[in-house]
Short mmCIF file of C-alpha atoms in Angstrom, two decimals:
data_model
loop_
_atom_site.label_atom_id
_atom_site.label_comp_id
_atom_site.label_asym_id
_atom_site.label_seq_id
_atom_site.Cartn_x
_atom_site.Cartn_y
_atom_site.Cartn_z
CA UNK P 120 137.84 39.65 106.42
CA UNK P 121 140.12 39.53 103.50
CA UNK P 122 137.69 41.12 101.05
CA UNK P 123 137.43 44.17 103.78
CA UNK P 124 141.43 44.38 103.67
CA UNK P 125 141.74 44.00 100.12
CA UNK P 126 139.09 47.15 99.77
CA UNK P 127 140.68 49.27 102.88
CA UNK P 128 144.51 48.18 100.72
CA UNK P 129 142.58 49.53 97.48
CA UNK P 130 141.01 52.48 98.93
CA UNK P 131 144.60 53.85 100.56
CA UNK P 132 145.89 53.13 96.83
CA UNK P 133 143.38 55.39 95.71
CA UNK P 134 143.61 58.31 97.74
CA UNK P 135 146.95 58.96 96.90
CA UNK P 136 146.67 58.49 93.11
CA UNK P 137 145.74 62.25 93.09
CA UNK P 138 148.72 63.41 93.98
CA UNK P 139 150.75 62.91 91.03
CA UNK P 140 147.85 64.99 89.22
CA UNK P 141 148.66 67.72 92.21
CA UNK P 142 152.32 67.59 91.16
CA UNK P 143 151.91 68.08 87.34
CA UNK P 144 154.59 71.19 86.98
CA UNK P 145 156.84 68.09 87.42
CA UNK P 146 155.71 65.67 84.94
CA UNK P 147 155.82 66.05 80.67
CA UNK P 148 151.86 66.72 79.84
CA UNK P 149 151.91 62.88 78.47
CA UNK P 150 153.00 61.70 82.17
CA UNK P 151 150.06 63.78 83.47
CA UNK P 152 147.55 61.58 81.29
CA UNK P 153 149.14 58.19 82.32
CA UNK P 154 148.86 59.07 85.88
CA UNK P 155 145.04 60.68 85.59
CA UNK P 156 144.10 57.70 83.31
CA UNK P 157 144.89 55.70 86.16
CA UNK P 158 143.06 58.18 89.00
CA UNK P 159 140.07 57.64 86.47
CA UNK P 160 140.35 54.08 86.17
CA UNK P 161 140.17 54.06 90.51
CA UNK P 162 137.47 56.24 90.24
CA UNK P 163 135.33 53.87 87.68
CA UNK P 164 135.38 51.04 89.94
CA UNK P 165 134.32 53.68 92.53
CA UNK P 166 131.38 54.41 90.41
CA UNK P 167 130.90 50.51 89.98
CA UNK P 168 130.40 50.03 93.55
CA UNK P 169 128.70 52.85 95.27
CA UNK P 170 126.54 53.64 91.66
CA UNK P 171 126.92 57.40 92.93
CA UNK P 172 127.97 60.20 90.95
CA UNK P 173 128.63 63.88 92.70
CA UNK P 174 128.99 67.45 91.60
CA UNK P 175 127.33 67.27 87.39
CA UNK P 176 123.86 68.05 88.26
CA UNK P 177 124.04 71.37 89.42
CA UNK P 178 124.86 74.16 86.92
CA UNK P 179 128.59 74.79 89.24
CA UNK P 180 129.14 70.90 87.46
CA UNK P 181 127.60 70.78 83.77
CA UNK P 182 129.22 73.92 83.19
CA UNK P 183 132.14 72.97 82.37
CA UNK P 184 131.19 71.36 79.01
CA UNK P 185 130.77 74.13 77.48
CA UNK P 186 134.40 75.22 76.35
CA UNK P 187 134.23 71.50 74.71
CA UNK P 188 130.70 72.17 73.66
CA UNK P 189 131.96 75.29 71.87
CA UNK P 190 134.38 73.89 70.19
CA UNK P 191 132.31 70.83 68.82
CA UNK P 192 129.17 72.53 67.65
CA UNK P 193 131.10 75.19 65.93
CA UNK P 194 133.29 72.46 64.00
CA UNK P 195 129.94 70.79 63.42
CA UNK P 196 127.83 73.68 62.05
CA UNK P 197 131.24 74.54 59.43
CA UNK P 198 131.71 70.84 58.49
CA UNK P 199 135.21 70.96 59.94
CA UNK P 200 135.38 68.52 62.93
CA UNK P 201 138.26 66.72 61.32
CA UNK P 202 140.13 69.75 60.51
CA UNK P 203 139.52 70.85 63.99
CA UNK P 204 140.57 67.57 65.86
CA UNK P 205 143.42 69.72 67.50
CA UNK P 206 141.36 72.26 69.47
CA UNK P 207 138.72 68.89 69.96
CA UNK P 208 141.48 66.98 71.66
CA UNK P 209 142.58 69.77 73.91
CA UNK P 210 139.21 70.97 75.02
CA UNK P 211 138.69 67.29 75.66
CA UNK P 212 139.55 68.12 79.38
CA UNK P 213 136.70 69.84 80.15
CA UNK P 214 134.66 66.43 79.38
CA UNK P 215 137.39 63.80 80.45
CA UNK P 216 138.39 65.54 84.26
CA UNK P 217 134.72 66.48 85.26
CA UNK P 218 133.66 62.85 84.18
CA UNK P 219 136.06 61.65 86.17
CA UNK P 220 135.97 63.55 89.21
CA UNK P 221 131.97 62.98 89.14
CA UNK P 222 132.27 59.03 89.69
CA UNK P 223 135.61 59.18 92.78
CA UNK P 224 134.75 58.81 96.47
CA UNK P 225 133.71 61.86 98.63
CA UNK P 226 136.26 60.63 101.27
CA UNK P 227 139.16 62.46 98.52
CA UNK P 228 137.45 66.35 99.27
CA UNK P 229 136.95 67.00 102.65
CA UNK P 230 138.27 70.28 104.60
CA UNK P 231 141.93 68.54 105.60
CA UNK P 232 142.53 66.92 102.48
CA UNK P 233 142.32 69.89 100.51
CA UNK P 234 144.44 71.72 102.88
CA UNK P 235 146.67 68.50 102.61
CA UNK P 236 146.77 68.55 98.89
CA UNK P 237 147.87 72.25 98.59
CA UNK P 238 150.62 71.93 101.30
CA UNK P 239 151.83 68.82 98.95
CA UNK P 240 151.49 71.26 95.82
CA UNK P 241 153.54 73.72 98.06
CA UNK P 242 156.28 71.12 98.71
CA UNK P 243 155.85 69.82 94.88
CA UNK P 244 156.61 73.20 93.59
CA UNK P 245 159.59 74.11 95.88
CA UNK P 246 161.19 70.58 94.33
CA UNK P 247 160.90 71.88 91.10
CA UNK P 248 162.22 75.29 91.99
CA UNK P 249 165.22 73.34 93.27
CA UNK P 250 165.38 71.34 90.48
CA UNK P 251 165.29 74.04 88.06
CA UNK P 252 168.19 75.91 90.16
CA UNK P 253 170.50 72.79 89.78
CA UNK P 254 170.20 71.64 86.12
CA UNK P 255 171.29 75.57 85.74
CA UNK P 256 174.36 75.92 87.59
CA UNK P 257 174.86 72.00 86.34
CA UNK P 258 174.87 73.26 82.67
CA UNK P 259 176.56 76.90 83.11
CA UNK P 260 178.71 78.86 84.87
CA UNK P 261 177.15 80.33 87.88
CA UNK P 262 177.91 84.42 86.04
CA UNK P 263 175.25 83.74 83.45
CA UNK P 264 173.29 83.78 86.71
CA UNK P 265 173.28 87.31 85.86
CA UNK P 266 173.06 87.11 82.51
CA UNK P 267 171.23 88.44 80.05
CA UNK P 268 169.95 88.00 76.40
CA UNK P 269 167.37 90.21 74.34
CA UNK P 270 165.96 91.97 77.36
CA UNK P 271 165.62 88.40 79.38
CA UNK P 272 168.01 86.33 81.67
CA UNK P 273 169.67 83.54 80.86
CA UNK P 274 167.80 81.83 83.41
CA UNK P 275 164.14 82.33 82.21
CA UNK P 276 165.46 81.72 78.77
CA UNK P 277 166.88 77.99 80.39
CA UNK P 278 163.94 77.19 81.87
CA UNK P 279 161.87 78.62 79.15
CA UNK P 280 163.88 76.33 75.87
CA UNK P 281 166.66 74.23 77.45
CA UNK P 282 165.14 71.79 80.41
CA UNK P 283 164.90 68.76 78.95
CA UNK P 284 163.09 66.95 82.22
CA UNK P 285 159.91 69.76 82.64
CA UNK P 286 158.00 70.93 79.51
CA UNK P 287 155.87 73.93 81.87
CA UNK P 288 155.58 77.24 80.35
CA UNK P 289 157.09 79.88 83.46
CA UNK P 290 153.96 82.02 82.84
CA UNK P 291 152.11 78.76 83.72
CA UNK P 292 153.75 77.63 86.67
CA UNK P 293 153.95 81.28 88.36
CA UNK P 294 150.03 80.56 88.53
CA UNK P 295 150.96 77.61 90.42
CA UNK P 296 153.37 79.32 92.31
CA UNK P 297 150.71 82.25 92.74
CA UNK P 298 148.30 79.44 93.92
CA UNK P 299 150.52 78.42 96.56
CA UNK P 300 151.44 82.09 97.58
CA UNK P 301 147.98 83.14 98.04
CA UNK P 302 147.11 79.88 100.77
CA UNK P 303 150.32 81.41 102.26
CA UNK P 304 148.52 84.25 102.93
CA UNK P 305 145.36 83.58 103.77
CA UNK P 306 146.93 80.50 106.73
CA UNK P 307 149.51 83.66 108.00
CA UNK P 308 146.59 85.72 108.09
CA UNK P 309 144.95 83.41 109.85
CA UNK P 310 147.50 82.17 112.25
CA UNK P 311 151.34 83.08 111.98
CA UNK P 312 153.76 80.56 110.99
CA UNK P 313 157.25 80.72 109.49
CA UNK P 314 156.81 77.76 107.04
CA UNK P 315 154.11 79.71 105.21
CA UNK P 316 156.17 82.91 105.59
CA UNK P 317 159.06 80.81 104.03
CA UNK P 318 157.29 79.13 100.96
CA UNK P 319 156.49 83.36 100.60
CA UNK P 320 159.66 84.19 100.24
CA UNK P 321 160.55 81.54 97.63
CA UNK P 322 157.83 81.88 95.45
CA UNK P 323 158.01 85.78 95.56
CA UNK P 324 162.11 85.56 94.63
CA UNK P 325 161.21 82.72 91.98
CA UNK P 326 158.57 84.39 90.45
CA UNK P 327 160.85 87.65 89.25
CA UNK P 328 163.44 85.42 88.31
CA UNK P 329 161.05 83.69 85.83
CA UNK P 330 160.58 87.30 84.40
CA UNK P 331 156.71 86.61 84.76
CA UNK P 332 155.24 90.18 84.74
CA UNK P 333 151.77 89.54 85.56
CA UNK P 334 151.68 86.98 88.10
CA UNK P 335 154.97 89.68 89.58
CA UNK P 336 151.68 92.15 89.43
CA UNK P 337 149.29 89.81 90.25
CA UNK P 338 151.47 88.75 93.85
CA UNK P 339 152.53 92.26 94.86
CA UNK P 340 148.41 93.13 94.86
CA UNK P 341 148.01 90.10 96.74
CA UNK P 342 150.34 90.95 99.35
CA UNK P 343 149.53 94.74 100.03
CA UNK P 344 145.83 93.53 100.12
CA UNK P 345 146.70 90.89 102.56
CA UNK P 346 148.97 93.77 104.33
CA UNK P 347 146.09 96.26 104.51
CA UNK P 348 143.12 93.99 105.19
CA UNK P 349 145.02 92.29 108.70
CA UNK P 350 142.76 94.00 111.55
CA UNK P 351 145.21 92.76 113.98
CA UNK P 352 148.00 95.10 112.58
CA UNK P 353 148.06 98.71 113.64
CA UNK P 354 147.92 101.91 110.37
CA UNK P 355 151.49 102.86 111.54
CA UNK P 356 153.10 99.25 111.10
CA UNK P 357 151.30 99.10 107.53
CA UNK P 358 152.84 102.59 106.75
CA UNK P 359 156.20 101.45 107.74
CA UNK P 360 155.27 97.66 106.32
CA UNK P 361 154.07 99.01 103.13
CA UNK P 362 157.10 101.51 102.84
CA UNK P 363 159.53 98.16 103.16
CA UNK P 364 157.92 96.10 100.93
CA UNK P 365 157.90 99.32 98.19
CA UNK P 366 161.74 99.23 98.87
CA UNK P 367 162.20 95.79 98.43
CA UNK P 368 160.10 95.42 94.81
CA UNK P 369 162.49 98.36 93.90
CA UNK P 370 165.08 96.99 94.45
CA UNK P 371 164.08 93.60 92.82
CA UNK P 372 162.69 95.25 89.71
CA UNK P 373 166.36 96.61 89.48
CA UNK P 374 168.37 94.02 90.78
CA UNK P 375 166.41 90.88 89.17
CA UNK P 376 168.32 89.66 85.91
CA UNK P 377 166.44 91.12 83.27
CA UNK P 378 163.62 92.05 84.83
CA UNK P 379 163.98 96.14 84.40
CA UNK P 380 165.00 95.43 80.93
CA UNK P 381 161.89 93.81 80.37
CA UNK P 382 159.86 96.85 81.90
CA UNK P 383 161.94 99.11 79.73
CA UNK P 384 161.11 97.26 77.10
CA UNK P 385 157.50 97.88 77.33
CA UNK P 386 157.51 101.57 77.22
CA UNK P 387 160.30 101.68 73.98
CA UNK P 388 158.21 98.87 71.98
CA UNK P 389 155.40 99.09 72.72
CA UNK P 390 154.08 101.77 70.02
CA UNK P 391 157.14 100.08 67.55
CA UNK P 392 156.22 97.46 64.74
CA UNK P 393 158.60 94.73 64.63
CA UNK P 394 160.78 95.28 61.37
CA UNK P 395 163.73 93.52 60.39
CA UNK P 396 165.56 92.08 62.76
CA UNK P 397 164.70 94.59 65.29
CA UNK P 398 161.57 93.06 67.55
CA UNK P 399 160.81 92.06 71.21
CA UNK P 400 158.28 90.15 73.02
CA UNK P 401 156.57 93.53 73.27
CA UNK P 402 156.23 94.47 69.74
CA UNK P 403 155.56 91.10 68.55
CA UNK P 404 152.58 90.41 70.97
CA UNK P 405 151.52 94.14 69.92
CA UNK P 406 151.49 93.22 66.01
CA UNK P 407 149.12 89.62 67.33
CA UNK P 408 146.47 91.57 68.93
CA UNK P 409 146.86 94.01 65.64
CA UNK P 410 146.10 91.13 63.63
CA UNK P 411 143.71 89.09 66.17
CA UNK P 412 141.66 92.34 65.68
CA UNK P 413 141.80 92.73 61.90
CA UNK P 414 140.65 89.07 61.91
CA UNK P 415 137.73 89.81 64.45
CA UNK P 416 136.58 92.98 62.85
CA UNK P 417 135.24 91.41 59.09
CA UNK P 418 134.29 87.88 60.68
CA UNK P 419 133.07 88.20 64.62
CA UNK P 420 129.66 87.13 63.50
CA UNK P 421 130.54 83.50 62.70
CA UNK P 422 134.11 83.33 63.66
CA UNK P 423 136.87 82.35 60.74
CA UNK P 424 137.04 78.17 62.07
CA UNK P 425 139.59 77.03 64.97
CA UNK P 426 141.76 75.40 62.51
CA UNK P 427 142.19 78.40 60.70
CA UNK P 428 143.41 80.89 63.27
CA UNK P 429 146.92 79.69 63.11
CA UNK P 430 146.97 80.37 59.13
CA UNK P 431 145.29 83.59 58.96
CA UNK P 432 147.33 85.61 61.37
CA UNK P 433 150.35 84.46 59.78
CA UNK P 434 148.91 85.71 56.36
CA UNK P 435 148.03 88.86 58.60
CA UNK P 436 151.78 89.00 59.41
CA UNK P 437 153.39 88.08 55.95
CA UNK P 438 151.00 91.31 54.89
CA UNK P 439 151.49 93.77 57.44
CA UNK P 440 155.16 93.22 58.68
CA UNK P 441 158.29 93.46 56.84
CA UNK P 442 160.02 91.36 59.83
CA UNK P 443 161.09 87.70 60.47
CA UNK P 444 159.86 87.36 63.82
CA UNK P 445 157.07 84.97 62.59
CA UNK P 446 159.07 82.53 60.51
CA UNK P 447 158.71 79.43 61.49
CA UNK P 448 156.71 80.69 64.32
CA UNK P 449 153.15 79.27 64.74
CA UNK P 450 151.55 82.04 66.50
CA UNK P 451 147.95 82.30 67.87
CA UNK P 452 146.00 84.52 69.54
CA UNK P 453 147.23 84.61 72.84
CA UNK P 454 143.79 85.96 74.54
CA UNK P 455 141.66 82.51 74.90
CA UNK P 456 138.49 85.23 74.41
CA UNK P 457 139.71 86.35 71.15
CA UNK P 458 140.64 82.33 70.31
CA UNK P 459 136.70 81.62 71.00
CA UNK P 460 135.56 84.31 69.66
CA UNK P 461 137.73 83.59 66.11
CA UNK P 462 136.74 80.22 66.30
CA UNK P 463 133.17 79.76 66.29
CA UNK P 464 132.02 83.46 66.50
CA UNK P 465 130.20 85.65 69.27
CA UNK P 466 127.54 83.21 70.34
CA UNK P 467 130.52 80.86 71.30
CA UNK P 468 132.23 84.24 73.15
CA UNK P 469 128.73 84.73 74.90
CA UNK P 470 128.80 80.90 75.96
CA UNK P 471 132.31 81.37 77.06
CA UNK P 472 131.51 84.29 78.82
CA UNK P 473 128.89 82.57 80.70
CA UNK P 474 131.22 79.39 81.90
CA UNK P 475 133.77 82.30 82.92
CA UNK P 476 131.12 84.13 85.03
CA UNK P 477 129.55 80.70 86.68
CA UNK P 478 132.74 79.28 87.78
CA UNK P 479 134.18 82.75 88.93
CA UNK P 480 130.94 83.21 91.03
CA UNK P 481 131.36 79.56 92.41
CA UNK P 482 135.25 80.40 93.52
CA UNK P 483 134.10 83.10 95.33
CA UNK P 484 131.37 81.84 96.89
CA UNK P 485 133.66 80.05 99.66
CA UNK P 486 135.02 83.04 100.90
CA UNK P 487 138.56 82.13 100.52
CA UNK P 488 141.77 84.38 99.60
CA UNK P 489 142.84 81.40 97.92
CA UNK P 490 141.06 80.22 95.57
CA UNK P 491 139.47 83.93 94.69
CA UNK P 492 142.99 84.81 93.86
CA UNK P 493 142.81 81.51 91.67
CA UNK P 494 140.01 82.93 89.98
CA UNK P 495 141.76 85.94 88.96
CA UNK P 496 144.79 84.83 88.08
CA UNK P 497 142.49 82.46 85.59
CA UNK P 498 141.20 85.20 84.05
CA UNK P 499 143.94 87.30 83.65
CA UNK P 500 145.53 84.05 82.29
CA UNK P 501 143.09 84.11 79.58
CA UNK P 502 143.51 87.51 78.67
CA UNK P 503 146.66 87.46 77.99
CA UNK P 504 147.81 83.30 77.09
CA UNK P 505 145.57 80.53 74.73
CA UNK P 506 145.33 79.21 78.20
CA UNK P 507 142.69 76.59 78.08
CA UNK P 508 143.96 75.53 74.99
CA UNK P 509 147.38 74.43 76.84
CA UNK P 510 147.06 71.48 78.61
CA UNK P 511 148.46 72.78 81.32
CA UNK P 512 146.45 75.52 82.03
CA UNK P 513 142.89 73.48 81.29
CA UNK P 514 144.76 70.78 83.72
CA UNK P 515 145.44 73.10 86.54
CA UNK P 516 142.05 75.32 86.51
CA UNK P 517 139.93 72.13 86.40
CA UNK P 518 141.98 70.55 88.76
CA UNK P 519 141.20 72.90 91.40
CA UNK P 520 138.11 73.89 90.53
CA UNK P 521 136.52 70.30 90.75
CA UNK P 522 138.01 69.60 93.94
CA UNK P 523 136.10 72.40 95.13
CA UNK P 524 133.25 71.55 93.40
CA UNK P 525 133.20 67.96 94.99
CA UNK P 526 134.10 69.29 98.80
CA UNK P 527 130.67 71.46 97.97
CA UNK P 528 128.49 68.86 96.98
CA UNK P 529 129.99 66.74 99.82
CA UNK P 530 129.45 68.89 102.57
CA UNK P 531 126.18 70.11 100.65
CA UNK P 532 126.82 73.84 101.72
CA UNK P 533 129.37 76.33 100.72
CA UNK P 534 132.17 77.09 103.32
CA UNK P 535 136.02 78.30 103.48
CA UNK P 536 137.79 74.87 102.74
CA UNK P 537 140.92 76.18 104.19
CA UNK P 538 139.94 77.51 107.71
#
């Protein structure tokens, strides 16, 4: 009787250990690893007892090696795994999360806990939203609000440099918040409710104000497919719906601090080289994809090494720019395709493009606005961040992605895990 207790006391322990790994916006990336080192250890005695392992034997499972894979074989074949422990240690997700996800109990992914675990990353992400809206007007005057600096608002630029307590990029956490958006939708579709139509409304407002112009894109084509593709609504209230909302993102391109400067930014820079002082985020992400494709153009056979990516496009810069922009400035590629395909050539682009096809088709095979939208947003991530090379965005796609995997292999068919 008090071995069955003691289990039922360690089992409740365990199924809430994945929350903290839910709430990860909130943590620094080292608090992340304390608290999934501990989900992993819960999950090895799991293992221990049951001797069952879920999810790795289908292709939807071993697929996810391969970004590590890549990165291993390729340091191998140039003799430079120990110059290459940096890109090692963060593809080392893609082996560490699926191992552990593989060996914890199937009582952690069925159809209510994963609705559970993304109304907690709902509620999670609202805290930090608060949070980030209080350390503001704690540190400045509540004008700088309004502010604005080098075509962005003092806001982005506090949450971006100056919070001390959360170390996530805003690109990176507008996936989050996109995340969250997107099972807004697809439960209001489903069945109205305010709560949902609420946490909208937040994440839509927070999302300009972190300046993040394609998740901004990314939302608005969420929401005018979601608009369009309700049967229930009749083609006159869409017309006048879809008028509204055009009225609205008006009036929040113009009104958002810094957000039409950004936009105006794109068309003035964007055919500019930065020189001088006088550059942008525009210009300078234009003069990295100049130099990402100089790189790619005399070496896409067999890549130039991960550990030298960093190195040459500086060089690239130092020849081709007579600007400061890059001093002491460790710039990469900031397209995880171009990364791969610098770093261990087009057979490890071809592999990446496979792992990026598999677990796009898997997404999409449950049929849910969701995690479809997840997909996309991944991909755009990639195209325009390193984004697997973050920890937080290899964190947050495997994250998701293996929960799904597991609530597949549990209920040993594909459905909607939402619904």
């Amino acid at each position: 009787m008090k071995l069955a207790m003691h289990k039922i006391r360690i089992d409740a322990i365990h199924s809430y250990l994945i929350y903290p790994l839910l709430a990860f916006p909130l943590w620094k990336e080292n608090i992340t690893m304390l608290f999934f080192v501990l989900f992993s250890v819960f999950n090895i005695r799991s293992f221990i007892i049951t001797k069952k392992v879920t999810g790795i034997h289908k292709v939807e499972g071993w697929v996810l090696f391969i970004p590590f894979l890549i990165v291993l074989f390729s340091s191998f074949l140039r003799n430079e795994i120990h110059e290459n422990k940096d890109a090692l240690n963060h593809a080392g997700l893609f082996v560490a999360l699926p191992l552990s996800f593989i060996m914890a109990p199937d009582y952690l992914f069925d159809k209510k806990k994963i609705s559970g675990y993304l109304n907690f990353l709902l509620y999670s992400s609202l805290i930090l939203i608060l949070a980030y809206l209080l350390l503001f007007f704690y540190h400045n005057p509540v004008n700088d609000f309004f502010g604005t600096k080098y075509n962005s608002s003092l806001f982005r630029d506090f949450v971006y440099e100056k919070t001390i307590i959360f170390s996530i990029h805003p690109a990176y956490f507008s996936s989050v918040l996109f995340l969250g958006m997107a099972f807004c939708v697809e439960k209001i579709k489903h069945t109205f409710s305010l709560k949902y139509l609420s946490f909208i409304v937040v994440f839509y407002v927070f999302t300009f104000l972190l300046l993040s112009k394609l998740n901004i894109l990314l939302m608005h084509i969420l929401l005018i497919y979601a608009l369009y593709s309700t049967k229930t609504i009749t083609k006159k209230s869409k017309l006048i719906s879809g008028f509204v909302f055009g009225i609205l993102m008006s009036l929040f391109v113009v009104f958002t601090p810094g957000m039409f400067k950004r936009i105006e930014e794109i068309y003035k820079s964007f055919n500019t080289v930065p020189s001088g002082l006088a550059f942008d985020s525009t210009n300078i992400r234009r003069a990295i994809y100049t130099c990402d494709f100089e790189l790619i153009q005399s070496n896409y056979l067999s890549g130039i090494g991960y550990s030298n990516i960093v190195n040459d496009i500086q060089r690239c810069f130092q020849s081709k720019y007579d600007s400061s922009f890059f001093e002491g400035a460790n710039y990469m590629s900031h397209n995880f395709f171009i990364y791969t395909l610098l770093g261990s050539g087009i057979v490890g682009l071809i592999l990446f493009l496979f792992f990026i096809f598999k677990t796009t088709f898997f997404l999409f095979r449950f049929h849910s606005i969701t995690f479809q939208a997840f997909a996309v947003n991944t991909i755009a991530m990639c195209l325009i961040e390193d984004y697997f090379y973050r920890q937080n965005g290899a964190f947050f796609f495997l994250l998701w992605y293996l929960i799904l995997l597991r609530f597949g292999a549990k209920n040993n068919k594909i459905e909607n895990p939402i619904l």
